[in-house]
PDB file of C-alpha atoms and ligand atoms in Angstrom:
ATOM      1  CA  MET A   1     -18.797  -6.814 -14.064  1.00  0.00           C
ATOM      2  CA  ALA A   2     -18.637  -8.086 -10.457  1.00  0.00           C
ATOM      3  CA  LEU A   3     -17.195 -11.471  -9.564  1.00  0.00           C
ATOM      4  CA  VAL A   4     -18.038 -13.193  -6.318  1.00  0.00           C
ATOM      5  CA  ALA A   5     -16.265 -16.442  -5.443  1.00  0.00           C
ATOM      6  CA  THR A   6     -17.365 -18.314  -2.363  1.00  0.00           C
ATOM      7  CA  GLY A   7     -16.007 -21.331  -0.534  1.00  0.00           C
ATOM      8  CA  LEU A   8     -13.498 -22.265  -3.267  1.00  0.00           C
ATOM      9  CA  THR A   9     -11.592 -25.419  -2.415  1.00  0.00           C
ATOM     10  CA  ARG A  10      -9.045 -27.314  -4.480  1.00  0.00           C
ATOM     11  CA  SER A  11      -6.730 -30.157  -3.502  1.00  0.00           C
ATOM     12  CA  PHE A  12      -3.839 -31.788  -5.325  1.00  0.00           C
ATOM     13  CA  GLY A  13      -3.724 -35.341  -4.018  1.00  0.00           C
ATOM     14  CA  ARG A  14      -3.748 -35.014  -0.228  1.00  0.00           C
ATOM     15  CA  HIS A  15      -2.586 -31.419  -0.254  1.00  0.00           C
ATOM     16  CA  THR A  16      -5.304 -28.763  -0.050  1.00  0.00           C
ATOM     17  CA  ALA A  17      -3.976 -25.771  -1.998  1.00  0.00           C
ATOM     18  CA  VAL A  18      -7.114 -23.630  -1.665  1.00  0.00           C
ATOM     19  CA  ALA A  19      -9.444 -24.066   1.295  1.00  0.00           C
ATOM     20  CA  HIS A  20     -12.856 -22.359   1.446  1.00  0.00           C
ATOM     21  CA  ALA A  21     -11.489 -19.189  -0.182  1.00  0.00           C
ATOM     22  CA  ASP A  22     -13.737 -16.178  -0.740  1.00  0.00           C
ATOM     23  CA  VAL A  23     -12.982 -13.309  -3.135  1.00  0.00           C
ATOM     24  CA  THR A  24     -15.119 -10.432  -4.343  1.00  0.00           C
ATOM     25  CA  LEU A  25     -13.986  -8.292  -7.279  1.00  0.00           C
ATOM     26  CA  ARG A  26     -15.858  -5.124  -8.067  1.00  0.00           C
ATOM     27  CA  PRO A  27     -15.916  -3.112 -11.308  1.00  0.00           C
ATOM     28  CA  GLY A  28     -13.559  -0.162 -11.130  1.00  0.00           C
ATOM     29  CA  ARG A  29     -11.584  -1.563  -8.222  1.00  0.00           C
ATOM     30  CA  ILE A  30      -8.143  -3.121  -8.019  1.00  0.00           C
ATOM     31  CA  THR A  31      -7.768  -5.821  -5.391  1.00  0.00           C
ATOM     32  CA  GLY A  32      -4.362  -7.040  -4.220  1.00  0.00           C
ATOM     33  CA  LEU A  33      -3.841 -10.737  -3.476  1.00  0.00           C
ATOM     34  CA  VAL A  34      -1.037 -11.181  -0.988  1.00  0.00           C
ATOM     35  CA  GLY A  35       0.396 -14.223   0.754  1.00  0.00           C
ATOM     36  CA  PRO A  36       3.556 -16.257   1.277  1.00  0.00           C
ATOM     37  CA  ASN A  37       4.993 -18.792  -1.219  1.00  0.00           C
ATOM     38  CA  GLY A  38       2.724 -21.787  -1.548  1.00  0.00           C
ATOM     39  CA  ALA A  39      -0.296 -20.010  -0.001  1.00  0.00           C
ATOM     40  CA  GLY A  40      -2.477 -20.980  -2.951  1.00  0.00           C
ATOM     41  CA  LYS A  41      -2.636 -17.672  -4.863  1.00  0.00           C
ATOM     42  CA  THR A  42      -1.880 -19.048  -8.331  1.00  0.00           C
ATOM     43  CA  THR A  43      -4.258 -21.965  -7.782  1.00  0.00           C
ATOM     44  CA  LEU A  44      -7.001 -19.511  -6.761  1.00  0.00           C
ATOM     45  CA  LEU A  45      -6.324 -17.309  -9.792  1.00  0.00           C
ATOM     46  CA  LEU A  46      -6.511 -20.309 -12.128  1.00  0.00           C
ATOM     47  CA  ILE A  47      -9.930 -21.177 -10.687  1.00  0.00           C
ATOM     48  CA  LEU A  48     -11.130 -17.587 -11.070  1.00  0.00           C
ATOM     49  CA  ALA A  49      -9.896 -17.604 -14.680  1.00  0.00           C
ATOM     50  CA  GLY A  50     -11.976 -20.687 -15.436  1.00  0.00           C
ATOM     51  CA  LEU A  51      -8.810 -22.680 -16.147  1.00  0.00           C
ATOM     52  CA  LEU A  52      -8.953 -25.048 -13.149  1.00  0.00           C
ATOM     53  CA  ALA A  53     -12.109 -26.640 -11.754  1.00  0.00           C
ATOM     54  CA  PRO A  54     -12.592 -26.248  -7.991  1.00  0.00           C
ATOM     55  CA  ASP A  55     -13.477 -29.328  -5.916  1.00  0.00           C
ATOM     56  CA  ALA A  56     -16.076 -27.191  -4.112  1.00  0.00           C
ATOM     57  CA  GLY A  57     -17.360 -23.627  -4.068  1.00  0.00           C
ATOM     58  CA  SER A  58     -18.852 -21.295  -6.637  1.00  0.00           C
ATOM     59  CA  VAL A  59     -17.878 -18.410  -8.894  1.00  0.00           C
ATOM     60  CA  GLU A  60     -20.684 -15.984  -9.755  1.00  0.00           C
ATOM     61  CA  VAL A  61     -20.530 -13.084 -12.180  1.00  0.00           C
ATOM     62  CA  ASP A  62     -23.058 -10.247 -11.906  1.00  0.00           C
ATOM     63  CA  GLY A  63     -25.102 -12.211  -9.400  1.00  0.00           C
ATOM     64  CA  GLY A  64     -25.425 -15.491 -11.271  1.00  0.00           C
ATOM     65  CA  PRO A  65     -23.519 -18.724 -11.872  1.00  0.00           C
ATOM     66  CA  ILE A  66     -21.285 -18.815 -14.928  1.00  0.00           C
ATOM     67  CA  ALA A  67     -19.925 -21.676 -17.035  1.00  0.00           C
ATOM     68  CA  ALA A  68     -16.127 -21.959 -17.137  1.00  0.00           C
ATOM     69  CA  SER A  69     -16.099 -21.278 -20.894  1.00  0.00           C
ATOM     70  CA  ASP A  70     -18.091 -18.033 -20.439  1.00  0.00           C
ATOM     71  CA  LEU A  71     -15.767 -17.055 -17.608  1.00  0.00           C
ATOM     72  CA  ARG A  72     -12.733 -17.582 -19.873  1.00  0.00           C
ATOM     73  CA  ALA A  73     -14.338 -15.317 -22.498  1.00  0.00           C
ATOM     74  CA  ARG A  74     -14.735 -12.454 -20.023  1.00  0.00           C
ATOM     75  CA  VAL A  75     -11.537 -12.812 -18.048  1.00  0.00           C
ATOM     76  CA  GLY A  76      -8.092 -11.525 -18.975  1.00  0.00           C
ATOM     77  CA  TRP A  77      -5.456 -13.803 -17.460  1.00  0.00           C
ATOM     78  CA  MET A  78      -1.776 -13.007 -17.122  1.00  0.00           C
ATOM     79  CA  PRO A  79       0.234 -15.893 -15.641  1.00  0.00           C
ATOM     80  CA  ASP A  80       3.416 -15.224 -13.645  1.00  0.00           C
ATOM     81  CA  VAL A  81       5.496 -16.668 -16.496  1.00  0.00           C
ATOM     82  CA  PHE A  82       4.141 -16.197 -19.990  1.00  0.00           C
ATOM     83  CA  GLY A  83       4.839 -19.475 -21.754  1.00  0.00           C
ATOM     84  CA  THR A  84       4.520 -18.613 -25.414  1.00  0.00           C
ATOM     85  CA  TRP A  85       5.218 -19.920 -28.886  1.00  0.00           C
ATOM     86  CA  GLU A  86       8.848 -18.956 -29.247  1.00  0.00           C
ATOM     87  CA  SER A  87       9.037 -19.066 -33.046  1.00  0.00           C
ATOM     88  CA  LEU A  88       5.901 -16.986 -33.701  1.00  0.00           C
ATOM     89  CA  SER A  89       6.180 -13.216 -33.967  1.00  0.00           C
ATOM     90  CA  THR A  90       4.569 -11.080 -31.267  1.00  0.00           C
ATOM     91  CA  THR A  91       1.922 -10.012 -33.792  1.00  0.00           C
ATOM     92  CA  GLU A  92       1.171 -13.615 -34.706  1.00  0.00           C
ATOM     93  CA  ILE A  93       0.827 -14.576 -31.051  1.00  0.00           C
ATOM     94  CA  LEU A  94      -1.609 -11.786 -30.236  1.00  0.00           C
ATOM     95  CA  THR A  95      -3.506 -12.256 -33.499  1.00  0.00           C
ATOM     96  CA  THR A  96      -3.890 -15.988 -32.789  1.00  0.00           C
ATOM     97  CA  PHE A  97      -5.288 -15.325 -29.326  1.00  0.00           C
ATOM     98  CA  ALA A  98      -7.644 -12.638 -30.665  1.00  0.00           C
ATOM     99  CA  ARG A  99      -8.876 -15.089 -33.336  1.00  0.00           C
ATOM    100  CA  LEU A 100      -9.398 -17.771 -30.659  1.00  0.00           C
ATOM    101  CA  HIS A 101     -11.577 -15.225 -28.857  1.00  0.00           C
ATOM    102  CA  GLY A 102     -13.665 -14.873 -32.011  1.00  0.00           C
ATOM    103  CA  ALA A 103     -12.261 -11.712 -33.626  1.00  0.00           C
ATOM    104  CA  SER A 104     -12.217 -11.448 -37.420  1.00  0.00           C
ATOM    105  CA  ALA A 105      -8.790 -11.611 -39.106  1.00  0.00           C
ATOM    106  CA  ALA A 106      -8.768  -7.834 -39.678  1.00  0.00           C
ATOM    107  CA  ASP A 107      -9.902  -7.022 -36.125  1.00  0.00           C
ATOM    108  CA  ALA A 108      -7.377  -9.453 -34.678  1.00  0.00           C
ATOM    109  CA  ARG A 109      -4.512  -7.757 -36.566  1.00  0.00           C
ATOM    110  CA  ARG A 110      -5.702  -4.311 -35.481  1.00  0.00           C
ATOM    111  CA  ARG A 111      -6.015  -5.437 -31.872  1.00  0.00           C
ATOM    112  CA  ALA A 112      -2.530  -6.972 -31.933  1.00  0.00           C
ATOM    113  CA  HIS A 113      -1.092  -3.762 -33.381  1.00  0.00           C
ATOM    114  CA  ASP A 114      -2.814  -1.542 -30.783  1.00  0.00           C
ATOM    115  CA  LEU A 115      -1.783  -3.758 -27.885  1.00  0.00           C
ATOM    116  CA  LEU A 116       1.851  -3.927 -29.014  1.00  0.00           C
ATOM    117  CA  GLN A 117       1.858  -0.107 -29.073  1.00  0.00           C
ATOM    118  CA  LEU A 118       0.294  -0.043 -25.588  1.00  0.00           C
ATOM    119  CA  VAL A 119       3.041  -2.208 -24.093  1.00  0.00           C
ATOM    120  CA  HIS A 120       5.791  -0.460 -26.113  1.00  0.00           C
ATOM    121  CA  LEU A 121       6.673  -3.534 -28.179  1.00  0.00           C
ATOM    122  CA  GLY A 122       5.808  -1.984 -31.541  1.00  0.00           C
ATOM    123  CA  GLU A 123       9.371  -2.417 -32.805  1.00  0.00           C
ATOM    124  CA  PHE A 124       9.119  -6.159 -32.046  1.00  0.00           C
ATOM    125  CA  ALA A 125       5.918  -6.617 -34.072  1.00  0.00           C
ATOM    126  CA  ASP A 126       7.612  -8.922 -36.591  1.00  0.00           C
ATOM    127  CA  LYS A 127      10.205 -10.457 -34.268  1.00  0.00           C
ATOM    128  CA  PRO A 128       9.870 -13.976 -32.913  1.00  0.00           C
ATOM    129  CA  ALA A 129       9.046 -14.220 -29.214  1.00  0.00           C
ATOM    130  CA  HIS A 130      12.364 -15.903 -28.388  1.00  0.00           C
ATOM    131  CA  GLU A 131      14.113 -12.598 -29.131  1.00  0.00           C
ATOM    132  CA  LEU A 132      12.266 -10.903 -26.272  1.00  0.00           C
ATOM    133  CA  SER A 133      13.857 -10.366 -22.884  1.00  0.00           C
ATOM    134  CA  ARG A 134      12.064 -11.667 -19.774  1.00  0.00           C
ATOM    135  CA  GLY A 135      10.578  -8.252 -19.021  1.00  0.00           C
ATOM    136  CA  GLN A 136       9.490  -7.812 -22.644  1.00  0.00           C
ATOM    137  CA  LYS A 137       7.821 -11.243 -22.503  1.00  0.00           C
ATOM    138  CA  GLN A 138       5.958 -10.116 -19.381  1.00  0.00           C
ATOM    139  CA  ARG A 139       4.742  -7.070 -21.311  1.00  0.00           C
ATOM    140  CA  LEU A 140       3.625  -9.327 -24.163  1.00  0.00           C
ATOM    141  CA  GLY A 141       1.832 -11.453 -21.552  1.00  0.00           C
ATOM    142  CA  PHE A 142       0.030  -8.332 -20.309  1.00  0.00           C
ATOM    143  CA  ALA A 143      -0.982  -7.479 -23.890  1.00  0.00           C
ATOM    144  CA  ARG A 144      -2.210 -11.051 -24.354  1.00  0.00           C
ATOM    145  CA  ALA A 145      -4.388 -10.755 -21.227  1.00  0.00           C
ATOM    146  CA  LEU A 146      -6.128  -7.718 -22.774  1.00  0.00           C
ATOM    147  CA  VAL A 147      -6.765  -9.263 -26.181  1.00  0.00           C
ATOM    148  CA  ASN A 148     -10.453 -10.037 -25.485  1.00  0.00           C
ATOM    149  CA  ARG A 149     -11.182  -6.640 -23.841  1.00  0.00           C
ATOM    150  CA  PRO A 150     -11.808  -8.368 -20.506  1.00  0.00           C
ATOM    151  CA  SER A 151     -14.156  -6.998 -17.881  1.00  0.00           C
ATOM    152  CA  ILE A 152     -12.323  -9.024 -15.218  1.00  0.00           C
ATOM    153  CA  LEU A 153      -8.535  -8.975 -15.203  1.00  0.00           C
ATOM    154  CA  LEU A 154      -6.390 -11.423 -13.203  1.00  0.00           C
ATOM    155  CA  LEU A 155      -2.678 -10.652 -12.981  1.00  0.00           C
ATOM    156  CA  ASP A 156      -0.220 -13.062 -11.325  1.00  0.00           C
ATOM    157  CA  GLU A 157       3.016 -11.287 -10.356  1.00  0.00           C
ATOM    158  CA  PRO A 158       2.684  -9.002 -13.399  1.00  0.00           C
ATOM    159  CA  ALA A 159       5.669  -6.771 -12.688  1.00  0.00           C
ATOM    160  CA  SER A 160       8.248  -9.495 -12.157  1.00  0.00           C
ATOM    161  CA  GLY A 161      11.173  -8.991 -14.509  1.00  0.00           C
ATOM    162  CA  MET A 162       9.937  -5.567 -15.643  1.00  0.00           C
ATOM    163  CA  ASP A 163      12.212  -2.535 -15.490  1.00  0.00           C
ATOM    164  CA  PRO A 164      11.119   0.511 -13.430  1.00  0.00           C
ATOM    165  CA  ARG A 165       9.652   2.389 -16.400  1.00  0.00           C
ATOM    166  CA  SER A 166       7.589  -0.666 -17.477  1.00  0.00           C
ATOM    167  CA  ARG A 167       6.357  -1.128 -13.882  1.00  0.00           C
ATOM    168  CA  ILE A 168       5.138   2.463 -13.764  1.00  0.00           C
ATOM    169  CA  ASP A 169       3.455   2.028 -17.194  1.00  0.00           C
ATOM    170  CA  LEU A 170       1.828  -1.205 -15.961  1.00  0.00           C
ATOM    171  CA  ARG A 171       0.526   0.519 -12.834  1.00  0.00           C
ATOM    172  CA  ASP A 172      -0.921   3.380 -14.882  1.00  0.00           C
ATOM    173  CA  GLN A 173      -2.472   1.033 -17.451  1.00  0.00           C
ATOM    174  CA  VAL A 174      -4.036  -1.112 -14.731  1.00  0.00           C
ATOM    175  CA  ARG A 175      -5.466   2.010 -13.129  1.00  0.00           C
ATOM    176  CA  GLU A 176      -6.885   3.154 -16.493  1.00  0.00           C
ATOM    177  CA  LEU A 177      -8.500  -0.243 -17.049  1.00  0.00           C
ATOM    178  CA  ALA A 178     -10.112  -0.009 -13.621  1.00  0.00           C
ATOM    179  CA  ALA A 179     -11.326   3.518 -14.426  1.00  0.00           C
ATOM    180  CA  ASP A 180     -12.992   2.007 -17.515  1.00  0.00           C
ATOM    181  CA  GLY A 181     -14.901  -0.372 -15.227  1.00  0.00           C
ATOM    182  CA  CYS A 182     -12.694  -3.484 -15.226  1.00  0.00           C
ATOM    183  CA  ALA A 183     -12.614  -5.539 -11.991  1.00  0.00           C
ATOM    184  CA  ILE A 184      -8.968  -6.394 -11.306  1.00  0.00           C
ATOM    185  CA  LEU A 185      -7.111  -8.828  -9.044  1.00  0.00           C
ATOM    186  CA  VAL A 186      -3.311  -8.522  -8.795  1.00  0.00           C
ATOM    187  CA  SER A 187      -1.117 -10.996  -6.972  1.00  0.00           C
ATOM    188  CA  SER A 188       2.301  -9.695  -5.963  1.00  0.00           C
ATOM    189  CA  HIS A 189       5.050 -10.069  -3.388  1.00  0.00           C
ATOM    190  CA  ILE A 190       6.240  -6.512  -3.950  1.00  0.00           C
ATOM    191  CA  LEU A 191       4.114  -4.923  -1.262  1.00  0.00           C
ATOM    192  CA  THR A 192       5.383  -1.353  -1.552  1.00  0.00           C
ATOM    193  CA  GLU A 193       4.457  -1.383  -5.230  1.00  0.00           C
ATOM    194  CA  LEU A 194       1.160  -3.162  -4.667  1.00  0.00           C
ATOM    195  CA  SER A 195       0.062  -0.723  -1.995  1.00  0.00           C
ATOM    196  CA  GLU A 196       0.374   2.118  -4.530  1.00  0.00           C
ATOM    197  CA  MET A 197      -1.834   0.240  -6.956  1.00  0.00           C
ATOM    198  CA  VAL A 198      -4.653  -1.430  -5.058  1.00  0.00           C
ATOM    199  CA  ASP A 199      -7.943  -0.269  -3.532  1.00  0.00           C
ATOM    200  CA  ASP A 200      -8.662  -3.483  -1.574  1.00  0.00           C
ATOM    201  CA  VAL A 201      -6.574  -6.359  -0.244  1.00  0.00           C
ATOM    202  CA  VAL A 202      -7.217 -10.076   0.179  1.00  0.00           C
ATOM    203  CA  MET A 203      -4.642 -12.000   2.157  1.00  0.00           C
ATOM    204  CA  MET A 204      -4.016 -15.689   1.773  1.00  0.00           C
ATOM    205  CA  THR A 205      -2.238 -18.188   3.987  1.00  0.00           C
ATOM    206  CA  ALA A 206      -2.356 -21.963   3.755  1.00  0.00           C
ATOM    207  CA  GLY A 207      -5.153 -21.831   1.187  1.00  0.00           C
ATOM    208  CA  ARG A 208      -7.438 -19.606   3.243  1.00  0.00           C
ATOM    209  CA  THR A 209      -8.368 -16.049   2.401  1.00  0.00           C
ATOM    210  CA  PHE A 210      -9.188 -13.177   4.694  1.00  0.00           C
ATOM    211  CA  VAL A 211      -9.612  -9.450   4.381  1.00  0.00           C
ATOM    212  CA  PRO A 212      -7.243  -7.657   6.775  1.00  0.00           C
ATOM    213  CA  GLU A 213      -8.714  -5.220   9.257  1.00  0.00           C
ATOM    214  CA  HIS A 214      -7.886  -1.633   8.612  1.00  0.00           C
ATOM    215  CA  ARG A 215      -5.038  -0.917  10.992  1.00  0.00           C
ATOM    216  CA  SER A 216      -5.347   2.198  13.074  1.00  0.00           C
ATOM    217  CA  GLY A 217      -1.991   3.882  12.893  1.00  0.00           C
ATOM    218  CA  HIS A 218       1.416   3.674  11.292  1.00  0.00           C
ATOM    219  CA  LEU A 219       4.837   3.101  12.706  1.00  0.00           C
ATOM    220  CA  TRP A 220       7.340   5.965  12.482  1.00  0.00           C
ATOM    221  CA  ARG A 221      11.072   6.015  13.193  1.00  0.00           C
ATOM    222  CA  ILE A 222      12.321   9.052  15.088  1.00  0.00           C
ATOM    223  CA  ARG A 223      16.099   9.329  15.084  1.00  0.00           C
ATOM    224  CA  LEU A 224      17.850  12.112  16.897  1.00  0.00           C
ATOM    225  CA  ALA A 225      21.083  13.704  15.678  1.00  0.00           C
ATOM    226  CA  GLY A 226      23.988  11.428  16.548  1.00  0.00           C
ATOM    227  CA  GLN A 227      21.770   8.390  17.226  1.00  0.00           C
ATOM    228  CA  SER A 228      22.177   5.108  15.306  1.00  0.00           C
ATOM    229  CA  VAL A 229      19.184   3.606  13.462  1.00  0.00           C
ATOM    230  CA  ALA A 230      19.132   0.768  16.017  1.00  0.00           C
ATOM    231  CA  ASP A 231      18.789   3.271  18.879  1.00  0.00           C
ATOM    232  CA  ALA A 232      16.060   5.301  17.174  1.00  0.00           C
ATOM    233  CA  GLU A 233      12.615   5.351  18.746  1.00  0.00           C
ATOM    234  CA  ALA A 234       9.672   3.666  16.962  1.00  0.00           C
ATOM    235  CA  THR A 235       6.299   5.240  17.673  1.00  0.00           C
ATOM    236  CA  THR A 236       2.810   4.640  16.294  1.00  0.00           C
ATOM    237  CA  PHE A 237       0.683   7.606  15.246  1.00  0.00           C
ATOM    238  CA  PRO A 238      -2.967   7.289  14.219  1.00  0.00           C
ATOM    239  CA  ASP A 239      -2.538   9.638  11.225  1.00  0.00           C
ATOM    240  CA  ASP A 240      -0.209  12.070   9.465  1.00  0.00           C
ATOM    241  CA  ASP A 241      -1.530  15.076  11.425  1.00  0.00           C
ATOM    242  CA  SER A 242      -0.651  13.510  14.786  1.00  0.00           C
ATOM    243  CA  ALA A 243       2.807  12.626  13.511  1.00  0.00           C
ATOM    244  CA  ALA A 244       3.363  16.178  12.222  1.00  0.00           C
ATOM    245  CA  GLU A 245       2.148  17.668  15.510  1.00  0.00           C
ATOM    246  CA  TYR A 246       4.509  15.448  17.520  1.00  0.00           C
ATOM    247  CA  LEU A 247       7.437  16.401  15.285  1.00  0.00           C
ATOM    248  CA  ALA A 248       6.625  20.105  15.607  1.00  0.00           C
ATOM    249  CA  GLY A 249       6.510  19.685  19.408  1.00  0.00           C
ATOM    250  CA  LEU A 250       9.909  17.984  19.474  1.00  0.00           C
ATOM    251  CA  ILE A 251      11.532  20.708  17.375  1.00  0.00           C
ATOM    252  CA  ALA A 252       9.867  23.469  19.420  1.00  0.00           C
ATOM    253  CA  THR A 253      11.494  22.084  22.572  1.00  0.00           C
ATOM    254  CA  GLY A 254      14.903  22.105  20.905  1.00  0.00           C
ATOM    255  CA  VAL A 255      15.225  18.365  20.232  1.00  0.00           C
ATOM    256  CA  ARG A 256      17.488  17.845  17.212  1.00  0.00           C
ATOM    257  CA  VAL A 257      15.628  15.396  14.958  1.00  0.00           C
ATOM    258  CA  SER A 258      17.673  14.033  12.038  1.00  0.00           C
ATOM    259  CA  GLU A 259      15.138  11.488  10.745  1.00  0.00           C
ATOM    260  CA  PHE A 260      11.372  11.179  11.009  1.00  0.00           C
ATOM    261  CA  THR A 261      10.140   8.423   8.683  1.00  0.00           C
ATOM    262  CA  ARG A 262       7.151   6.090   8.147  1.00  0.00           C
ATOM    263  CA  VAL A 263       8.883   2.731   8.617  1.00  0.00           C
ATOM    264  CA  THR A 264       6.804   0.581   6.283  1.00  0.00           C
ATOM    265  CA  ASN A 265       3.585   0.937   4.401  1.00  0.00           C
ATOM    266  CA  GLU A 266       0.299  -0.384   5.743  1.00  0.00           C
ATOM    267  CA  LEU A 267       0.265  -3.484   3.576  1.00  0.00           C
ATOM    268  CA  GLU A 268       3.750  -4.456   4.692  1.00  0.00           C
ATOM    269  CA  ASP A 269       2.826  -3.877   8.351  1.00  0.00           C
ATOM    270  CA  THR A 270      -0.271  -6.048   7.963  1.00  0.00           C
ATOM    271  CA  TYR A 271       1.626  -8.740   6.120  1.00  0.00           C
ATOM    272  CA  LEU A 272       4.417  -8.901   8.677  1.00  0.00           C
ATOM    273  CA  ALA A 273       1.844  -9.004  11.459  1.00  0.00           C
ATOM    274  CA  LEU A 274       0.385 -12.075   9.749  1.00  0.00           C
ATOM    275  CA  ASP A 275       3.164 -14.234  11.104  1.00  0.00           C
ATOM    276  CA  ALA A 276       2.460 -16.356   8.091  1.00  0.00           C
ATOM    277  CA  GLU A 277       4.016 -19.736   7.571  1.00  0.00           C
ATOM    278  CA  ARG A 278       5.928 -20.101   4.339  1.00  0.00           C
ATOM    279  CA  THR A 279       5.482 -23.457   2.646  1.00  0.00           C
TER     280      THR A 279
HETATM  281  N1  LIG B   1      -0.482 -28.917 -10.189  1.00  0.00           N
HETATM  282  C1  LIG B   1      -0.122 -29.095  -8.922  1.00  0.00           C
HETATM  283  N2  LIG B   1       0.103 -30.345  -8.429  1.00  0.00           N
HETATM  284  C2  LIG B   1       0.428 -30.548  -7.155  1.00  0.00           C
HETATM  285  N3  LIG B   1       0.539 -29.566  -6.227  1.00  0.00           N
HETATM  286  C3  LIG B   1       0.323 -28.310  -6.642  1.00  0.00           C
HETATM  287  C4  LIG B   1      -0.016 -28.009  -8.003  1.00  0.00           C
HETATM  288  N4  LIG B   1      -0.156 -26.678  -8.119  1.00  0.00           N
HETATM  289  C5  LIG B   1       0.071 -26.155  -6.898  1.00  0.00           C
HETATM  290  N5  LIG B   1       0.356 -27.126  -6.008  1.00  0.00           N
HETATM  291  C6  LIG B   1       0.653 -26.943  -4.569  1.00  0.00           C
HETATM  292  O1  LIG B   1      -0.375 -26.133  -4.033  1.00  0.00           O
HETATM  293  C7  LIG B   1       0.161 -25.178  -3.130  1.00  0.00           C
HETATM  294  C8  LIG B   1      -0.215 -23.791  -3.576  1.00  0.00           C
HETATM  295  O2  LIG B   1       0.500 -23.484  -4.783  1.00  0.00           O
HETATM  296  P1  LIG B   1       0.319 -22.094  -5.538  1.00  0.00           P
HETATM  297  O3  LIG B   1       1.177 -22.128  -6.749  1.00  0.00           O
HETATM  298  O4  LIG B   1      -1.141 -21.840  -5.712  1.00  0.00           O
HETATM  299  O5  LIG B   1       0.920 -21.088  -4.442  1.00  0.00           O
HETATM  300  P2  LIG B   1       1.269 -19.510  -4.572  1.00  0.00           P
HETATM  301  O6  LIG B   1       0.620 -18.824  -3.408  1.00  0.00           O
HETATM  302  O7  LIG B   1       0.907 -19.024  -5.929  1.00  0.00           O
HETATM  303  O8  LIG B   1       2.854 -19.522  -4.373  1.00  0.00           O
HETATM  304  P3  LIG B   1       4.010 -18.524  -4.921  1.00  0.00           P
HETATM  305  O9  LIG B   1       3.859 -17.238  -4.143  1.00  0.00           O
HETATM  306  O10 LIG B   1       5.263 -19.235  -4.568  1.00  0.00           O
HETATM  307  O11 LIG B   1       3.804 -18.326  -6.398  1.00  0.00           O
HETATM  308  C9  LIG B   1       1.667 -25.428  -3.061  1.00  0.00           C
HETATM  309  O12 LIG B   1       1.941 -26.199  -1.930  1.00  0.00           O
HETATM  310  C10 LIG B   1       1.954 -26.201  -4.341  1.00  0.00           C
HETATM  311  O13 LIG B   1       3.029 -27.095  -4.156  1.00  0.00           O
END
């Protein structure tokens, strides 16, 4: 299911949080949403989830306009902090959401059970939510987002608070959902992690979105034996082959290379080149 949002604008009082933002999400693809604090990412996600009305602009699904209530039925939404009912058990929470999405009591219980297994919270099935750690709550939040088998999944800082194993699980599960045809948007500040997960990137600054140009080349650090990191040379190569060829040439001429490293990933390079204002 493809989602195309055009010209989305939303103000809070005199402050424009989202200004003429455009986003396209395609089935089977994971899109990263990247931008500094206060750029408008959460506001944009809330609009795409059908939870906040835009002042202007449109959200279309599969080529046609969609009512906010229909959007909510199709979207899986994981907020950056999963505010939940602390005294209910994890099963009760997921069952309640499944029932709200129209599942029968039996289906809701089955769905809750399966999702708790998926996010490795099976042993907490009967425990109240307040017994969960922050990372475990995030995992419950991810399970909650999947309750209605969404065809569009919106994740706001999903990995925050998760331990390394849970982050890897999340990445694999998100990739599997995309492989099953889900259209996915992930907002994150952890660019190294995001770059391993996403197919496309939308950047956001001061409420505006843009798609970064594909940068030709990566920066590499070449440090010779005995040299400090500060004195090392930084060189751009268009691709891995050119970098490998250059390194082979250096070694062939007897230069003693002690480090030859890609300095940052492409997403980080693009983000830092943004010169974005934090608000
Ligand atoms: N309910 C609200 N009332 C007033 N201002 C708001 C509200 N929600 C967001 N804003 C403002 O809109 C701007 C965008 O906020 P938003 O939460 O969308 O940014 P963000 O890109 O998600 O930031 P972060 O990376 O810090 O999570 C901020 O300046 C924020 O103060």
